[in-house]
């Protein structure tokens, strides 16, 4: 289960993001974030597979304003390092 919690100009993602979640969220991906969101806070994202990381990057590319991904959990950080995606994430 994955949750998107809008907190001002930040959105905290909480839970687990797997291929199955991505399939369910895909159709609504353009409506998951408020237009003024500037930060996706990933500290509550306990688990993501490669499909989940790809989904986050899709959110980043489709968002109308500059969006940054921050505070990845240790498991998500390992995937970021594995796929050499550090440029898209801030600590």
Coordinates of N, CA and C in Angstrom, one line a residue:
X1 N 0.8 -1.2 0.0 CA 0.0 0.0 0.0 C 0.9 1.2 0.0
X2 N 0.5 2.2 -0.8 CA 1.3 3.4 -1.0 C 0.3 4.6 -0.7
X3 N 0.9 5.6 0.0 CA 0.1 6.8 0.3 C 0.9 8.1 -0.1
X4 N 0.2 9.0 -0.7 CA 0.8 10.3 -1.0 C 0.1 11.4 -0.1
X5 N 1.0 11.9 0.8 CA 0.5 12.9 1.8 C 1.0 14.3 1.4
X6 N 0.1 15.2 1.0 CA 0.4 16.5 0.6 C 0.6 17.4 1.9
X7 N 1.7 18.0 2.0 CA 2.0 18.9 3.2 C 2.6 20.2 2.6
X8 N 1.7 21.1 2.3 CA 2.2 22.4 1.7 C 2.8 22.1 0.3
X9 N 4.0 22.6 0.1 CA 4.6 22.3 -1.2 C 5.4 21.1 -1.3
X10 N 5.3 20.2 -0.3 CA 5.9 18.9 -0.2 C 4.9 17.8 -0.2
X11 N 5.3 16.7 -0.8 CA 4.4 15.5 -0.7 C 5.2 14.3 -0.2
X12 N 4.8 13.8 0.9 CA 5.5 12.6 1.5 C 4.9 11.3 0.9
X13 N 5.7 10.5 0.5 CA 5.3 9.2 0.0 C 5.6 8.2 1.1
X14 N 4.5 7.4 1.5 CA 4.6 6.5 2.6 C 4.2 5.1 2.2
X15 N 4.9 4.1 2.5 CA 4.6 2.7 2.2 C 5.5 2.0 1.3
X16 N 5.0 1.2 0.5 CA 5.8 0.4 -0.5 C 5.3 0.6 -1.9
X17 N 6.3 0.8 -2.8 CA 6.0 1.1 -4.2 C 6.6 0.0 -5.1
X18 N 5.7 -0.9 -5.5 CA 6.2 -2.0 -6.3 C 5.5 -2.0 -7.7
X19 N 5.9 -2.9 -8.6 CA 5.3 -3.0 -9.9 C 3.8 -3.0 -9.9
X20 N 3.2 -3.8 -8.9 CA 1.8 -3.9 -8.8 C 1.1 -2.5 -8.5
X21 N 1.8 -1.8 -7.6 CA 1.3 -0.4 -7.2 C 1.4 0.5 -8.4
X22 N 2.5 0.4 -9.1 CA 2.7 1.3 -10.3 C 1.5 1.0 -11.3
X23 N 1.2 -0.2 -11.5 CA 0.1 -0.6 -12.4 C -1.2 0.1 -12.0
X24 N -1.5 0.1 -10.7 CA -2.7 0.7 -10.2 C -2.7 2.2 -10.2
X25 N -1.5 2.8 -10.0 CA -1.4 4.3 -10.0 C -1.2 4.9 -11.3
X26 N -0.8 4.2 -12.3 CA -0.4 4.7 -13.6 C -1.4 5.7 -14.2
X27 N -2.7 5.3 -14.2 CA -3.7 6.1 -14.9 C -3.9 7.5 -14.2
X28 N -3.6 7.5 -12.9 CA -3.8 8.7 -12.1 C -2.5 9.5 -11.8
X29 N -1.4 9.1 -12.5 CA -0.1 9.7 -12.1 C -0.1 11.2 -12.2
X30 N -0.9 11.8 -13.1 CA -0.8 13.3 -13.3 C -1.7 14.0 -12.2
X31 N -2.4 13.2 -11.4 CA -3.3 13.8 -10.4 C -2.8 13.5 -9.0
X32 N -1.7 12.8 -8.8 CA -1.2 12.4 -7.5 C -0.6 13.6 -6.7
X33 N -0.1 14.6 -7.4 CA 0.6 15.7 -6.8 C -0.1 17.0 -7.1
X34 N -0.1 17.9 -6.1 CA -0.6 19.2 -6.3 C 0.3 19.9 -7.2
X35 N -0.2 20.9 -8.0 CA 0.6 21.6 -9.0 C 1.7 22.4 -8.4
X36 N 1.6 22.8 -7.1 CA 2.6 23.6 -6.5 C 3.6 22.7 -5.7
X37 N 3.5 21.4 -5.8 CA 4.5 20.5 -5.1 C 5.9 20.8 -5.7
X38 N 6.8 21.0 -4.8 CA 8.2 21.2 -5.2 C 9.1 20.1 -4.7
X39 N 8.7 19.3 -3.7 CA 9.5 18.2 -3.1 C 8.7 17.0 -2.9
X40 N 9.3 15.8 -3.3 CA 8.8 14.5 -3.0 C 9.6 14.0 -1.9
X41 N 9.1 13.8 -0.7 CA 9.8 13.4 0.5 C 9.7 11.8 0.5
X42 N 10.8 11.1 0.4 CA 10.8 9.7 0.3 C 11.2 9.0 1.6
X43 N 11.3 9.7 2.7 CA 11.8 9.0 3.9 C 10.8 8.0 4.4
X44 N 9.5 8.1 4.1 CA 8.5 7.1 4.5 C 8.3 6.0 3.5
X45 N 9.0 6.0 2.4 CA 9.0 4.9 1.4 C 9.9 3.8 1.8
X46 N 9.3 2.8 2.5 CA 10.0 1.7 3.0 C 10.7 0.8 2.0
X47 N 10.0 0.7 0.9 CA 10.5 -0.3 -0.2 C 10.0 0.2 -1.5
X48 N 10.9 0.0 -2.5 CA 10.6 0.3 -3.9 C 11.4 -0.7 -4.7
X49 N 10.7 -1.2 -5.8 CA 11.5 -2.0 -6.8 C 11.9 -1.1 -7.9
X50 N 12.5 -1.6 -9.0 CA 12.9 -0.8 -10.1 C 11.7 -0.1 -10.8
X51 N 10.6 -0.8 -10.8 CA 9.4 -0.1 -11.4 C 8.9 1.1 -10.6
X52 N 9.0 1.0 -9.3 CA 8.7 2.1 -8.5 C 9.6 3.3 -8.7
X53 N 10.9 3.0 -8.8 CA 11.9 4.1 -9.1 C 11.6 4.7 -10.4
X54 N 11.3 3.9 -11.4 CA 10.9 4.5 -12.8 C 9.7 5.3 -12.7
X55 N 8.7 4.9 -11.8 CA 7.5 5.7 -11.6 C 7.8 7.0 -11.0
X56 N 8.7 7.1 -10.0 CA 9.0 8.3 -9.4 C 9.7 9.3 -10.4
X57 N 10.5 8.7 -11.3 CA 11.2 9.5 -12.3 C 10.1 10.0 -13.3
X58 N 9.1 9.2 -13.6 CA 8.0 9.7 -14.5 C 7.3 10.8 -13.8
X59 N 7.0 10.7 -12.5 CA 6.3 11.8 -11.8 C 7.2 13.1 -11.9
X60 N 8.5 13.0 -11.8 CA 9.4 14.1 -11.9 C 9.3 14.7 -13.3
X61 N 9.3 13.9 -14.3 CA 9.3 14.4 -15.7 C 8.0 15.0 -16.1
X62 N 6.9 14.6 -15.6 CA 5.6 15.0 -15.9 C 5.1 16.2 -15.1
X63 N 5.7 16.5 -14.0 CA 5.3 17.6 -13.1 C 5.5 19.0 -13.8
X64 N 4.5 19.9 -13.6 CA 4.5 21.2 -14.3 C 5.6 22.1 -13.7
X65 N 6.1 21.9 -12.5 CA 7.1 22.8 -11.9 C 8.3 21.9 -11.6
X66 N 9.4 22.6 -11.2 CA 10.6 21.9 -10.8 C 10.3 21.1 -9.6
X67 N 10.6 19.8 -9.6 CA 10.3 18.9 -8.6 C 11.6 18.2 -8.2
X68 N 11.9 18.0 -6.9 CA 13.0 17.3 -6.5 C 12.6 16.1 -5.6
X69 N 13.3 15.1 -5.6 CA 13.1 13.9 -4.8 C 14.1 13.9 -3.7
X70 N 13.6 13.8 -2.4 CA 14.5 13.9 -1.3 C 14.4 12.9 -0.2
X71 N 15.4 12.7 0.6 CA 15.4 11.9 1.8 C 15.0 10.4 1.5
X72 N 15.7 9.8 0.5 CA 15.3 8.4 0.3 C 15.7 7.5 1.5
X73 N 14.9 6.5 1.7 CA 15.1 5.5 2.7 C 16.4 4.7 2.3
X74 N 17.0 4.0 3.3 CA 18.2 3.2 2.9 C 18.0 2.2 1.8
X75 N 16.9 1.6 1.7 CA 16.6 0.6 0.6 C 16.5 1.3 -0.7
X76 N 15.8 2.4 -0.7 CA 15.6 3.2 -1.9 C 17.0 3.8 -2.4
X77 N 17.7 4.2 -1.4 CA 19.1 4.8 -1.7 C 20.0 3.7 -2.4
X78 N 19.9 2.5 -2.0 CA 20.6 1.4 -2.6 C 20.3 1.3 -4.1
X79 N 19.0 1.4 -4.4 CA 18.5 1.3 -5.8 C 19.0 2.6 -6.6
X80 N 19.0 3.7 -6.0 CA 19.5 4.9 -6.6 C 20.9 4.8 -7.0
X81 N 21.7 4.2 -6.1 CA 23.1 4.0 -6.3 C 23.3 2.9 -7.4
X82 N 22.6 1.9 -7.3 CA 22.7 0.8 -8.3 C 22.5 1.2 -9.7
X83 N 21.4 2.1 -9.9 CA 21.1 2.6 -11.2 C 21.7 3.9 -11.5
X84 N 22.6 4.4 -10.7 CA 23.4 5.7 -10.9 C 22.4 6.9 -11.2
X85 N 21.4 7.0 -10.3 CA 20.4 8.1 -10.4 C 20.6 9.2 -9.4
X86 N 21.7 9.4 -8.9 CA 21.9 10.4 -7.8 C 21.6 11.8 -8.3
X87 N 21.7 12.1 -9.6 CA 21.4 13.5 -10.0 C 19.9 13.9 -9.8
X88 N 19.0 12.9 -9.7 CA 17.6 13.2 -9.6 C 17.2 13.3 -8.1
X89 N 18.1 12.9 -7.2 CA 17.7 12.9 -5.8 C 18.6 13.8 -4.9
X90 N 18.0 14.4 -3.9 CA 18.8 15.1 -2.9 C 18.7 14.3 -1.6
X91 N 19.8 14.5 -0.8 CA 19.8 13.7 0.5 C 18.8 14.2 1.5

